[in-house]
Short mmCIF file of C-alpha atoms in Angstrom, two decimals:
data_model
loop_
_atom_site.label_atom_id
_atom_site.label_comp_id
_atom_site.label_asym_id
_atom_site.label_seq_id
_atom_site.Cartn_x
_atom_site.Cartn_y
_atom_site.Cartn_z
CA MET A 1 19.02 35.58 -1.61
CA ILE A 2 18.41 32.15 -0.11
CA ASP A 3 20.49 29.30 -1.51
CA LYS A 4 17.95 26.51 -2.08
CA GLU A 5 20.60 23.78 -2.11
CA LYS A 6 21.99 24.84 1.27
CA LEU A 7 18.48 25.11 2.70
CA ASP A 8 17.54 21.63 1.43
CA LYS A 9 20.77 20.18 2.84
CA ALA A 10 20.17 21.75 6.26
CA TYR A 11 16.56 20.54 6.27
CA LYS A 12 17.60 16.97 5.44
CA GLU A 13 20.29 17.02 8.14
CA MET A 14 17.73 18.15 10.74
CA LEU A 15 15.29 15.49 9.53
CA GLU A 16 17.95 12.80 9.84
CA GLU A 17 18.80 13.98 13.36
CA LYS A 18 15.13 13.80 14.36
CA ILE A 19 14.76 10.33 12.82
CA ILE A 20 17.84 9.00 14.61
CA ASN A 21 16.77 10.43 17.98
CA CYS A 22 13.22 9.13 17.58
CA LEU A 23 14.50 5.70 16.50
CA ALA A 24 16.78 5.49 19.56
CA GLU A 25 13.93 6.47 21.86
CA THR A 26 11.33 4.21 20.20
CA LYS A 27 13.53 1.12 20.16
CA ASP A 28 15.29 1.98 23.45
CA ILE A 29 18.73 1.72 21.87
CA PRO A 30 21.86 3.91 22.05
CA ILE A 31 22.14 6.83 19.61
CA ARG A 32 25.19 5.23 17.97
CA GLN A 33 23.21 2.06 17.20
CA ALA A 34 20.28 4.12 15.88
CA MET A 35 22.73 5.99 13.61
CA ASP A 36 24.17 2.74 12.28
CA ILE A 37 20.69 1.38 11.58
CA TYR A 38 19.50 4.56 9.92
CA TYR A 39 22.52 4.98 7.66
CA LYS A 40 22.27 1.33 6.51
CA SER A 41 18.59 1.75 5.68
CA LYS A 42 16.85 2.26 2.36
CA LEU A 43 15.10 5.20 4.03
CA SER A 44 18.42 7.00 4.41
CA GLN A 45 19.14 6.58 0.71
CA GLN A 46 15.63 7.70 -0.27
CA ILE A 47 15.94 10.86 1.83
CA ASN A 48 19.40 11.55 0.41
CA ASP A 49 18.10 11.09 -3.15
CA GLY A 50 14.88 13.03 -2.52
CA SER A 51 12.91 10.00 -3.75
CA TYR A 52 9.11 10.27 -3.75
CA GLY A 53 9.21 13.52 -1.76
CA ILE A 54 9.82 11.31 1.28
CA GLU A 55 11.86 14.02 2.97
CA ASN A 56 8.65 16.03 3.36
CA MET A 57 6.98 13.41 5.56
CA ASP A 58 6.84 13.57 9.35
CA TYR A 59 9.89 12.02 10.99
CA ARG A 60 7.73 9.95 13.38
CA TYR A 61 5.95 8.35 10.43
CA LEU A 62 9.29 7.67 8.75
CA VAL A 63 10.63 5.96 11.90
CA GLN A 64 7.58 3.69 12.07
CA ASP A 65 7.93 2.96 8.37
CA LEU A 66 11.60 2.05 8.85
CA ILE A 67 10.79 -0.29 11.74
CA GLU A 68 7.98 -2.00 9.82
CA ASN A 69 9.62 -2.25 6.41
CA GLU A 70 13.26 -2.93 7.25
CA PRO A 71 13.11 -5.33 10.23
CA GLU A 72 16.34 -7.02 9.16
CA LEU A 73 18.24 -3.94 10.34
CA PHE A 74 17.17 -4.68 13.91
CA SER A 75 18.18 -8.33 14.09
CA THR A 76 20.90 -9.08 16.62
CA ASP A 77 22.30 -12.13 14.84
#
């Protein structure tokens, strides 16, 4: 029998990996920086919480959404 919790956790981990890699490529930044940005984001929390079914959206859309809606995470101040 498939353990739904384990399956959901694995799916979210793969989604996060795709988001981080896509973010690094899109913004031309190191993976470590993309990880820091992602894990500080509201998007990360929403995916972790399963809010709004957001974890079912395409990772490329989620990356664009993160860039557009959380620009403060990319400031170099």
